[in-house]
mmCIF file of C-alpha atoms and ligand atoms in Angstrom:
data_model
loop_
_atom_site.group_PDB
_atom_site.id
_atom_site.type_symbol
_atom_site.label_atom_id
_atom_site.label_comp_id
_atom_site.label_asym_id
_atom_site.label_seq_id
_atom_site.Cartn_x
_atom_site.Cartn_y
_atom_site.Cartn_z
ATOM 1 C CA UNK A 1 0.000 0.000 0.000
ATOM 2 C CA UNK A 2 1.295 3.473 -0.761
ATOM 3 C CA UNK A 3 2.110 5.680 2.139
ATOM 4 C CA UNK A 4 0.062 8.827 1.945
ATOM 5 C CA UNK A 5 2.248 11.215 3.860
ATOM 6 C CA UNK A 6 5.792 12.027 4.682
ATOM 7 C CA UNK A 7 7.538 9.146 6.347
ATOM 8 C CA UNK A 8 5.650 9.197 9.620
ATOM 9 C CA UNK A 9 4.267 5.750 9.239
ATOM 10 C CA UNK A 10 0.974 6.874 7.770
ATOM 11 C CA UNK A 11 -1.269 4.018 6.918
ATOM 12 C CA UNK A 12 -3.490 3.881 3.880
ATOM 13 C CA UNK A 13 -6.256 5.945 5.349
ATOM 14 C CA UNK A 14 -9.716 6.026 3.877
ATOM 15 C CA UNK A 15 -10.927 9.274 2.311
ATOM 16 C CA UNK A 16 -11.265 12.014 4.763
ATOM 17 C CA UNK A 17 -14.895 11.936 5.745
ATOM 18 C CA UNK A 18 -13.351 11.926 9.176
ATOM 19 C CA UNK A 19 -11.696 15.239 8.559
ATOM 20 C CA UNK A 20 -14.911 17.154 8.896
ATOM 21 C CA UNK A 21 -15.773 16.272 12.430
ATOM 22 C CA UNK A 22 -17.431 18.386 15.006
ATOM 23 C CA UNK A 23 -16.106 21.790 15.832
ATOM 24 C CA UNK A 24 -15.817 23.901 18.892
ATOM 25 C CA UNK A 25 -19.124 25.692 19.564
ATOM 26 C CA UNK A 26 -17.531 29.091 19.559
ATOM 27 C CA UNK A 27 -15.568 28.368 16.419
ATOM 28 C CA UNK A 28 -15.331 31.279 14.076
ATOM 29 C CA UNK A 29 -15.809 33.863 16.782
ATOM 30 C CA UNK A 30 -12.720 35.984 16.695
ATOM 31 C CA UNK A 31 -10.923 36.524 19.899
ATOM 32 C CA UNK A 32 -11.146 39.952 21.478
ATOM 33 C CA UNK A 33 -8.783 41.001 24.162
ATOM 34 C CA UNK A 34 -9.323 43.573 26.818
ATOM 35 C CA UNK A 35 -8.023 46.952 25.636
ATOM 36 C CA UNK A 36 -5.140 47.868 27.894
ATOM 37 C CA UNK A 37 -6.129 51.427 28.709
ATOM 38 C CA UNK A 38 -8.245 54.316 27.624
ATOM 39 C CA UNK A 39 -11.625 52.567 27.406
ATOM 40 C CA UNK A 40 -14.372 53.454 29.854
ATOM 41 C CA UNK A 41 -14.786 50.710 32.382
ATOM 42 C CA UNK A 42 -18.288 49.527 31.623
ATOM 43 C CA UNK A 43 -17.587 49.354 27.924
ATOM 44 C CA UNK A 44 -14.412 47.448 28.650
ATOM 45 C CA UNK A 45 -16.241 44.898 30.773
ATOM 46 C CA UNK A 46 -18.929 44.505 28.175
ATOM 47 C CA UNK A 47 -16.207 43.434 25.777
ATOM 48 C CA UNK A 48 -14.882 40.961 28.289
ATOM 49 C CA UNK A 49 -18.168 39.315 29.092
ATOM 50 C CA UNK A 50 -18.832 38.686 25.423
ATOM 51 C CA UNK A 51 -15.462 37.092 24.921
ATOM 52 C CA UNK A 52 -15.744 33.320 24.660
ATOM 53 C CA UNK A 53 -13.054 31.052 25.960
ATOM 54 C CA UNK A 54 -10.831 29.675 23.297
ATOM 55 C CA UNK A 55 -10.065 25.963 23.334
ATOM 56 C CA UNK A 56 -6.415 26.810 22.800
ATOM 57 C CA UNK A 57 -6.187 28.963 25.898
ATOM 58 C CA UNK A 58 -3.937 27.615 28.549
ATOM 59 C CA UNK A 59 -5.441 27.224 32.018
ATOM 60 C CA UNK A 60 -3.190 30.082 33.118
ATOM 61 C CA UNK A 61 -4.591 32.453 30.524
ATOM 62 C CA UNK A 62 -8.095 31.425 31.531
ATOM 63 C CA UNK A 63 -7.371 31.981 35.202
ATOM 64 C CA UNK A 64 -5.851 35.349 34.444
ATOM 65 C CA UNK A 65 -8.819 36.483 32.373
ATOM 66 C CA UNK A 66 -11.292 35.150 34.910
ATOM 67 C CA UNK A 67 -9.578 36.981 37.709
ATOM 68 C CA UNK A 68 -9.705 40.210 35.712
ATOM 69 C CA UNK A 69 -13.444 39.797 35.492
ATOM 70 C CA UNK A 70 -14.020 38.896 39.107
ATOM 71 C CA UNK A 71 -11.823 41.690 40.411
ATOM 72 C CA UNK A 72 -13.243 44.314 38.121
ATOM 73 C CA UNK A 73 -16.870 43.294 38.289
ATOM 74 C CA UNK A 74 -18.735 45.776 40.460
ATOM 75 C CA UNK A 75 -21.633 43.699 41.766
ATOM 76 C CA UNK A 76 -24.140 46.469 41.375
ATOM 77 C CA UNK A 77 -23.004 48.011 38.107
ATOM 78 C CA UNK A 78 -22.189 45.199 35.768
ATOM 79 C CA UNK A 79 -25.046 42.889 34.880
ATOM 80 C CA UNK A 80 -23.700 39.379 34.557
ATOM 81 C CA UNK A 81 -25.914 37.278 32.372
ATOM 82 C CA UNK A 82 -26.733 33.738 33.437
ATOM 83 C CA UNK A 83 -25.322 31.370 30.881
ATOM 84 C CA UNK A 84 -22.515 33.735 29.952
ATOM 85 C CA UNK A 85 -19.955 31.226 28.803
ATOM 86 C CA UNK A 86 -17.025 33.331 29.887
ATOM 87 C CA UNK A 87 -18.049 33.621 33.488
ATOM 88 C CA UNK A 88 -19.970 30.414 33.981
ATOM 89 C CA UNK A 89 -17.819 27.325 33.731
ATOM 90 C CA UNK A 90 -20.688 24.870 34.047
ATOM 91 C CA UNK A 91 -20.653 22.279 31.312
ATOM 92 C CA UNK A 92 -23.573 21.337 29.123
ATOM 93 C CA UNK A 93 -25.247 18.031 29.881
ATOM 94 C CA UNK A 94 -25.840 15.875 26.834
ATOM 95 C CA UNK A 95 -29.492 15.441 25.881
ATOM 96 C CA UNK A 96 -29.020 11.685 25.937
ATOM 97 C CA UNK A 97 -26.301 9.422 27.261
ATOM 98 C CA UNK A 98 -23.142 9.674 25.166
ATOM 99 C CA UNK A 99 -21.510 6.278 24.853
ATOM 100 C CA UNK A 100 -17.882 6.702 23.838
ATOM 101 C CA UNK A 101 -15.554 3.808 22.960
ATOM 102 C CA UNK A 102 -11.908 4.679 23.534
ATOM 103 C CA UNK A 103 -10.182 2.466 21.000
ATOM 104 C CA UNK A 104 -6.849 1.854 19.345
ATOM 105 C CA UNK A 105 -5.519 -1.644 18.834
ATOM 106 C CA UNK A 106 -2.042 -0.473 19.739
ATOM 107 C CA UNK A 107 -1.136 -0.994 23.368
ATOM 108 C CA UNK A 108 0.363 1.770 25.455
ATOM 109 C CA UNK A 109 -1.004 4.737 23.505
ATOM 110 C CA UNK A 110 -2.983 6.169 26.418
ATOM 111 C CA UNK A 111 -6.433 4.568 26.054
ATOM 112 C CA UNK A 112 -6.809 3.762 29.731
ATOM 113 C CA UNK A 113 -5.191 6.977 30.943
ATOM 114 C CA UNK A 114 -7.496 8.943 28.656
ATOM 115 C CA UNK A 115 -10.639 6.989 29.607
ATOM 116 C CA UNK A 116 -10.044 7.317 33.323
ATOM 117 C CA UNK A 117 -9.018 10.950 33.390
ATOM 118 C CA UNK A 118 -11.612 12.259 30.949
ATOM 119 C CA UNK A 119 -14.228 10.352 32.957
ATOM 120 C CA UNK A 120 -12.946 11.760 36.249
ATOM 121 C CA UNK A 121 -12.807 15.291 34.861
ATOM 122 C CA UNK A 122 -16.366 15.097 33.527
ATOM 123 C CA UNK A 123 -17.632 13.679 36.809
ATOM 124 C CA UNK A 124 -15.991 16.476 38.768
ATOM 125 C CA UNK A 125 -17.980 18.942 36.685
ATOM 126 C CA UNK A 126 -21.227 17.285 37.698
ATOM 127 C CA UNK A 127 -21.684 14.850 34.826
ATOM 128 C CA UNK A 128 -22.649 11.302 35.807
ATOM 129 C CA UNK A 129 -20.113 8.988 34.239
ATOM 130 C CA UNK A 130 -19.722 5.222 33.944
ATOM 131 C CA UNK A 131 -16.396 3.728 32.894
ATOM 132 C CA UNK A 132 -16.711 0.248 31.425
ATOM 133 C CA UNK A 133 -13.393 -1.577 31.690
ATOM 134 C CA UNK A 134 -13.248 -3.828 28.660
ATOM 135 C CA UNK A 135 -9.588 -4.765 28.964
ATOM 136 C CA UNK A 136 -8.763 -8.024 30.798
ATOM 137 C CA UNK A 137 -5.731 -6.238 32.253
ATOM 138 C CA UNK A 138 -8.180 -4.269 34.386
ATOM 139 C CA UNK A 139 -6.018 -1.132 34.376
ATOM 140 C CA UNK A 140 -8.985 1.231 34.379
ATOM 141 C CA UNK A 141 -10.482 -0.662 37.338
ATOM 142 C CA UNK A 142 -7.176 -0.309 39.189
ATOM 143 C CA UNK A 143 -6.949 3.401 38.474
ATOM 144 C CA UNK A 144 -10.507 3.848 39.749
ATOM 145 C CA UNK A 145 -9.847 1.832 42.919
ATOM 146 C CA UNK A 146 -12.522 -0.674 41.930
ATOM 147 C CA UNK A 147 -11.974 -4.226 43.138
ATOM 148 C CA UNK A 148 -11.307 -6.528 40.207
ATOM 149 C CA UNK A 149 -9.596 -9.596 41.564
ATOM 150 C CA UNK A 150 -10.838 -12.931 42.804
ATOM 151 C CA UNK A 151 -14.548 -13.596 42.622
ATOM 152 C CA UNK A 152 -15.645 -10.043 41.960
ATOM 153 C CA UNK A 153 -18.493 -10.030 39.425
ATOM 154 C CA UNK A 154 -17.221 -8.301 36.303
ATOM 155 C CA UNK A 155 -17.812 -7.410 32.684
ATOM 156 C CA UNK A 156 -17.034 -10.979 31.654
ATOM 157 C CA UNK A 157 -20.131 -12.211 33.483
ATOM 158 C CA UNK A 158 -22.209 -9.486 31.909
ATOM 159 C CA UNK A 159 -21.060 -10.389 28.406
ATOM 160 C CA UNK A 160 -20.955 -14.153 28.693
ATOM 161 C CA UNK A 161 -23.337 -15.087 31.528
ATOM 162 C CA UNK A 162 -25.946 -12.341 31.036
ATOM 163 C CA UNK A 163 -25.435 -10.945 34.529
ATOM 164 C CA UNK A 164 -27.179 -7.562 34.764
ATOM 165 C CA UNK A 165 -24.852 -4.583 34.545
ATOM 166 C CA UNK A 166 -26.344 -3.303 37.812
ATOM 167 C CA UNK A 167 -24.760 -6.276 39.612
ATOM 168 C CA UNK A 168 -21.225 -5.292 38.738
ATOM 169 C CA UNK A 169 -21.155 -1.481 38.639
ATOM 170 C CA UNK A 170 -19.512 0.143 41.647
ATOM 171 C CA UNK A 171 -19.292 3.752 42.660
ATOM 172 C CA UNK A 172 -15.709 4.990 42.599
ATOM 173 C CA UNK A 173 -14.505 5.888 46.110
ATOM 174 C CA UNK A 174 -14.551 9.628 46.840
ATOM 175 C CA UNK A 175 -15.900 10.417 43.366
ATOM 176 C CA UNK A 176 -19.656 10.814 43.796
ATOM 177 C CA UNK A 177 -20.568 10.992 40.092
ATOM 178 C CA UNK A 178 -18.164 8.357 38.829
ATOM 179 C CA UNK A 179 -18.916 4.639 38.439
ATOM 180 C CA UNK A 180 -16.901 1.698 37.175
ATOM 181 C CA UNK A 181 -17.838 -1.647 35.649
ATOM 182 C CA UNK A 182 -14.673 -3.618 36.465
ATOM 183 C CA UNK A 183 -12.810 -6.218 34.409
ATOM 184 C CA UNK A 184 -11.114 -9.225 35.944
ATOM 185 C CA UNK A 185 -8.627 -11.454 34.180
ATOM 186 C CA UNK A 186 -11.584 -13.737 33.326
ATOM 187 C CA UNK A 187 -12.371 -11.322 30.558
ATOM 188 C CA UNK A 188 -9.372 -12.691 28.656
ATOM 189 C CA UNK A 189 -11.469 -15.788 27.942
ATOM 190 C CA UNK A 190 -14.364 -13.786 26.591
ATOM 191 C CA UNK A 191 -12.787 -13.245 23.157
ATOM 192 C CA UNK A 192 -13.086 -16.977 22.552
ATOM 193 C CA UNK A 193 -16.257 -17.704 24.486
ATOM 194 C CA UNK A 194 -18.180 -14.944 22.786
ATOM 195 C CA UNK A 195 -17.634 -16.554 19.396
ATOM 196 C CA UNK A 196 -20.299 -19.203 19.963
ATOM 197 C CA UNK A 197 -22.867 -16.954 21.634
ATOM 198 C CA UNK A 198 -25.994 -15.505 20.097
ATOM 199 C CA UNK A 199 -25.660 -11.838 19.129
ATOM 200 C CA UNK A 200 -22.037 -12.008 20.099
ATOM 201 C CA UNK A 201 -21.226 -8.532 18.772
ATOM 202 C CA UNK A 202 -24.095 -6.827 20.573
ATOM 203 C CA UNK A 203 -23.815 -8.254 24.085
ATOM 204 C CA UNK A 204 -22.498 -5.058 25.643
ATOM 205 C CA UNK A 205 -25.036 -2.923 23.798
ATOM 206 C CA UNK A 206 -27.852 -5.095 25.132
ATOM 207 C CA UNK A 207 -26.475 -5.043 28.648
ATOM 208 C CA UNK A 208 -26.203 -1.243 28.646
ATOM 209 C CA UNK A 209 -29.695 -0.853 27.203
ATOM 210 C CA UNK A 210 -31.130 -3.135 29.879
ATOM 211 C CA UNK A 211 -29.206 -1.270 32.559
ATOM 212 C CA UNK A 212 -31.047 1.928 31.871
ATOM 213 C CA UNK A 213 -27.874 3.825 31.182
ATOM 214 C CA UNK A 214 -30.105 6.851 30.673
ATOM 215 C CA UNK A 215 -29.148 7.841 34.160
ATOM 216 C CA UNK A 216 -25.616 8.485 32.977
ATOM 217 C CA UNK A 217 -24.496 11.465 30.969
ATOM 218 C CA UNK A 218 -21.491 9.541 29.680
ATOM 219 C CA UNK A 219 -20.513 5.903 29.344
ATOM 220 C CA UNK A 220 -16.820 5.600 28.504
ATOM 221 C CA UNK A 221 -15.602 2.209 27.335
ATOM 222 C CA UNK A 222 -11.898 1.472 27.745
ATOM 223 C CA UNK A 223 -11.063 -1.007 24.972
ATOM 224 C CA UNK A 224 -8.342 -3.668 24.972
ATOM 225 C CA UNK A 225 -5.383 -3.387 22.590
ATOM 226 C CA UNK A 226 -6.902 -5.555 19.864
ATOM 227 C CA UNK A 227 -9.622 -5.463 17.254
ATOM 228 C CA UNK A 228 -11.266 -8.657 18.492
ATOM 229 C CA UNK A 229 -14.795 -9.254 19.701
ATOM 230 C CA UNK A 230 -14.384 -7.164 22.844
ATOM 231 C CA UNK A 231 -13.542 -4.059 20.824
ATOM 232 C CA UNK A 232 -16.308 -4.945 18.365
ATOM 233 C CA UNK A 233 -18.731 -5.078 21.302
ATOM 234 C CA UNK A 234 -17.563 -1.637 22.382
ATOM 235 C CA UNK A 235 -18.002 -0.197 18.888
ATOM 236 C CA UNK A 236 -21.462 -1.703 18.548
ATOM 237 C CA UNK A 237 -22.504 -0.322 21.942
ATOM 238 C CA UNK A 238 -21.092 3.165 21.311
ATOM 239 C CA UNK A 239 -22.300 6.262 19.489
ATOM 240 C CA UNK A 240 -18.823 7.690 19.276
ATOM 241 C CA UNK A 241 -15.266 6.467 18.913
ATOM 242 C CA UNK A 242 -12.441 8.342 20.546
ATOM 243 C CA UNK A 243 -8.963 7.401 19.333
ATOM 244 C CA UNK A 244 -5.936 8.341 21.403
ATOM 245 C CA UNK A 245 -2.862 8.744 19.219
ATOM 246 C CA UNK A 246 0.554 8.772 20.783
ATOM 247 C CA UNK A 247 2.772 11.475 19.309
ATOM 248 C CA UNK A 248 5.553 9.099 18.311
ATOM 249 C CA UNK A 249 6.948 7.321 15.314
ATOM 250 C CA UNK A 250 4.749 4.377 14.227
ATOM 251 C CA UNK A 251 1.860 5.990 16.092
ATOM 252 C CA UNK A 252 -0.209 6.054 12.942
ATOM 253 C CA UNK A 253 0.450 2.543 11.770
ATOM 254 C CA UNK A 254 -2.587 0.382 12.106
ATOM 255 C CA UNK A 255 -4.873 3.405 12.177
ATOM 256 C CA UNK A 256 -6.181 2.553 8.705
ATOM 257 C CA UNK A 257 -7.220 -0.876 9.908
ATOM 258 C CA UNK A 258 -8.999 0.568 12.935
ATOM 259 C CA UNK A 259 -10.845 3.088 10.763
ATOM 260 C CA UNK A 260 -11.848 0.371 8.307
ATOM 261 C CA UNK A 261 -13.269 -1.626 11.207
ATOM 262 C CA UNK A 262 -15.194 1.417 12.381
ATOM 263 C CA UNK A 263 -16.604 1.813 8.860
ATOM 264 C CA UNK A 264 -17.524 -1.877 8.675
ATOM 265 C CA UNK A 265 -19.325 -1.759 12.001
ATOM 266 C CA UNK A 266 -21.061 1.397 10.919
ATOM 267 C CA UNK A 267 -22.180 -0.262 7.694
ATOM 268 C CA UNK A 268 -23.380 -3.535 9.191
ATOM 269 C CA UNK A 269 -23.979 -3.325 12.911
ATOM 270 C CA UNK A 270 -24.246 0.229 14.225
ATOM 271 C CA UNK A 271 -25.212 2.900 11.679
ATOM 272 C CA UNK A 272 -25.006 5.753 14.176
ATOM 273 C CA UNK A 273 -21.372 5.137 15.097
ATOM 274 C CA UNK A 274 -19.009 7.991 14.263
ATOM 275 C CA UNK A 275 -15.422 8.900 14.861
ATOM 276 C CA UNK A 276 -16.000 11.945 17.037
ATOM 277 C CA UNK A 277 -12.692 12.560 18.706
ATOM 278 C CA UNK A 278 -8.970 12.101 18.270
ATOM 279 C CA UNK A 279 -6.793 13.002 21.205
ATOM 280 C CA UNK A 280 -3.033 13.425 20.883
ATOM 281 C CA UNK A 281 -1.286 11.880 23.867
ATOM 282 C CA UNK A 282 2.190 11.808 25.400
ATOM 283 C CA UNK A 283 3.147 14.946 23.549
ATOM 284 C CA UNK A 284 6.725 15.972 24.159
ATOM 285 C CA UNK A 285 7.073 19.573 23.038
ATOM 286 C CA UNK A 286 10.863 19.296 22.940
ATOM 287 C CA UNK A 287 10.888 16.893 20.046
ATOM 288 C CA UNK A 288 10.215 17.835 16.457
ATOM 289 C CA UNK A 289 8.753 14.427 15.830
ATOM 290 C CA UNK A 290 5.899 15.044 18.263
ATOM 291 C CA UNK A 291 4.871 18.258 16.532
ATOM 292 C CA UNK A 292 5.263 16.613 13.117
ATOM 293 C CA UNK A 293 2.954 13.793 14.117
ATOM 294 C CA UNK A 294 0.480 16.280 15.581
ATOM 295 C CA UNK A 295 0.545 18.375 12.389
ATOM 296 C CA UNK A 296 0.013 15.333 10.185
ATOM 297 C CA UNK A 297 -2.906 14.110 12.271
ATOM 298 C CA UNK A 298 -4.514 17.555 12.246
ATOM 299 C CA UNK A 299 -3.986 17.912 8.502
ATOM 300 C CA UNK A 300 -5.846 14.682 7.911
ATOM 301 C CA UNK A 301 -8.536 14.709 10.570
ATOM 302 C CA UNK A 302 -9.186 18.424 11.008
ATOM 303 C CA UNK A 303 -11.549 19.375 13.809
ATOM 304 C CA UNK A 304 -11.991 15.795 14.935
ATOM 305 C CA UNK A 305 -8.675 16.285 16.736
ATOM 306 C CA UNK A 306 -9.021 17.991 20.106
ATOM 307 C CA UNK A 307 -7.210 21.319 20.334
ATOM 308 C CA UNK A 308 -5.852 20.200 23.664
ATOM 309 C CA UNK A 309 -2.859 17.889 23.483
ATOM 310 C CA UNK A 310 -1.962 15.704 26.434
ATOM 311 C CA UNK A 311 1.665 16.263 27.435
ATOM 312 C CA UNK A 312 3.984 13.635 28.786
ATOM 313 C CA UNK A 313 3.631 13.854 32.528
ATOM 314 C CA UNK A 314 5.073 11.588 35.172
ATOM 315 C CA UNK A 315 2.078 12.357 37.382
ATOM 316 C CA UNK A 316 -0.214 10.678 34.871
ATOM 317 C CA UNK A 317 1.708 7.447 35.139
ATOM 318 C CA UNK A 318 2.013 7.624 38.932
ATOM 319 C CA UNK A 319 -1.653 8.220 39.712
ATOM 320 C CA UNK A 320 -2.977 4.671 38.987
ATOM 321 C CA UNK A 321 -0.722 3.107 41.596
ATOM 322 C CA UNK A 322 -2.537 5.222 44.177
ATOM 323 C CA UNK A 323 -5.908 4.069 42.863
ATOM 324 C CA UNK A 324 -6.646 7.555 41.625
ATOM 325 C CA UNK A 325 -7.081 9.555 38.496
ATOM 326 C CA UNK A 326 -4.587 12.360 38.141
ATOM 327 C CA UNK A 327 -7.492 14.743 38.632
ATOM 328 C CA UNK A 328 -7.437 14.005 42.365
ATOM 329 C CA UNK A 329 -3.849 12.759 42.681
ATOM 330 C CA UNK A 330 -2.345 16.015 41.442
ATOM 331 C CA UNK A 331 -4.955 18.413 40.085
ATOM 332 C CA UNK A 332 -2.388 21.129 39.414
ATOM 333 C CA UNK A 333 -0.136 18.956 37.251
ATOM 334 C CA UNK A 334 0.140 19.577 33.532
ATOM 335 C CA UNK A 335 -1.485 16.224 32.809
ATOM 336 C CA UNK A 336 -4.494 16.936 35.002
ATOM 337 C CA UNK A 337 -5.014 20.388 33.515
ATOM 338 C CA UNK A 338 -4.730 19.011 30.004
ATOM 339 C CA UNK A 339 -7.287 16.275 30.646
ATOM 340 C CA UNK A 340 -9.624 18.829 32.230
ATOM 341 C CA UNK A 341 -9.320 20.945 29.085
ATOM 342 C CA UNK A 342 -9.815 17.904 26.857
ATOM 343 C CA UNK A 343 -12.934 16.919 28.817
ATOM 344 C CA UNK A 344 -14.263 20.465 28.505
ATOM 345 C CA UNK A 345 -13.863 20.319 24.741
ATOM 346 C CA UNK A 346 -15.630 16.959 24.615
ATOM 347 C CA UNK A 347 -18.486 18.215 26.789
ATOM 348 C CA UNK A 348 -19.022 21.253 24.580
ATOM 349 C CA UNK A 349 -19.044 19.125 21.478
ATOM 350 C CA UNK A 350 -22.274 17.621 22.776
ATOM 351 C CA UNK A 351 -23.920 20.844 21.662
ATOM 352 C CA UNK A 352 -22.878 20.444 18.048
HETATM 353 P P1 ADP B 401 -3.216 1.860 26.800
HETATM 354 O O1 ADP B 401 -4.439 1.776 27.633
HETATM 355 O O2 ADP B 401 -3.465 2.382 25.423
HETATM 356 O O3 ADP B 401 -2.461 0.571 26.771
HETATM 357 P P2 ADP B 401 -2.132 3.450 28.949
HETATM 358 O O4 ADP B 401 -3.099 4.537 29.197
HETATM 359 O O5 ADP B 401 -2.173 2.282 29.883
HETATM 360 O O6 ADP B 401 -2.236 2.957 27.455
HETATM 361 O O7 ADP B 401 -0.689 4.100 28.923
HETATM 362 C C1 ADP B 401 0.480 3.297 28.775
HETATM 363 C C2 ADP B 401 1.519 3.720 29.778
HETATM 364 O O8 ADP B 401 1.896 5.069 29.528
HETATM 365 C C3 ADP B 401 1.019 3.683 31.205
HETATM 366 O O9 ADP B 401 2.077 3.297 32.033
HETATM 367 C C4 ADP B 401 0.623 5.121 31.491
HETATM 368 O O10 ADP B 401 0.730 5.425 32.860
HETATM 369 C C5 ADP B 401 1.626 5.883 30.656
HETATM 370 N N1 ADP B 401 1.097 7.149 30.165
HETATM 371 C C6 ADP B 401 -0.070 7.332 29.485
HETATM 372 N N2 ADP B 401 -0.211 8.619 29.125
HETATM 373 C C7 ADP B 401 0.878 9.274 29.588
HETATM 374 C C8 ADP B 401 1.332 10.634 29.527
HETATM 375 N N3 ADP B 401 0.635 11.590 28.923
HETATM 376 N N4 ADP B 401 2.515 10.938 30.114
HETATM 377 C C9 ADP B 401 3.246 9.981 30.729
HETATM 378 N N5 ADP B 401 2.879 8.695 30.816
HETATM 379 C C10 ADP B 401 1.720 8.320 30.245
HETATM 380 MG MG1 MG B 402 -5.342 0.117 28.570
#
């Protein structure tokens, strides 16, 4: 197969229907800054309150601008409108549950880290979130301090033995809006056992439907590093696919195969499935390769790629061993702030 781009391991990607994904709600609104001096105060504030946040803004810039508003806002003089996106950081709730499969058949690209931290970030903003651990390694369960050893009922029993989802879902400790459906090592057998079962591709979809997932704003499915029946179950159950791409050489190999599988599932098993989100992970700003990979991915997939990139951060890799997401382990770390920004982008895309 010909390689489409410049030596970065690009696969033979299908035509770029994926390039026209969803955009940021405030896209196209040009950024206005606060005039430094010389403008009457009320006029100046009026400019500020109309200024939307930009997805590219760093948390520091946001903090700085927010503090300008809160310091300068005279409670009696400046009418602050409810729903003003600049001042009100509440996130929109999706009209119906968004089921998002986090998939990439490559291991170690950040699927679990992304699933867990996006889920935690959303839950901290008041969204009700369920993480379904679909990887026999159980890494997401570990990171969410959800028991997944021994006889604990798990996703395997839901998929293979028809156990109701309600019997396995646990609330994540100290995270009131976050829930986890754990995976034990038993799940490793499911790839084979599913083969002979009725509706083998739709077992997770059925289980979620029966579970009345309506209660959740988000269901995030952490897929295993393969394109087998477990990942197929995730893609059949989901409305959206989120693909984490590691900003490294070879990162894009195999992507064509994943996208073809998404298209096949869309054509035959789940017509509403769409590639909604690509998130660039483990970005090391010091290397040219990382920015080259990021540029190539953006050139091909356009707005499907989140503006926020997830940097390499030791804190992100430490957090799971404490049974925590980085959002609680070290909320001020670069990784936590990036995942909060990424989650904000995802939440706002619900409006599109
Ligand atoms: P996957 O689920 O795709 O196999 P993981 O999320 O488990 O990938 O990530 C693989 C390894 O890389 C883990 O040890 C994880 O802690 C680490 N890791 C993931 N994202 C980052 C990051 N942005 N910075 C540093 N380490 C990371
Ligand atoms: Mg994983």
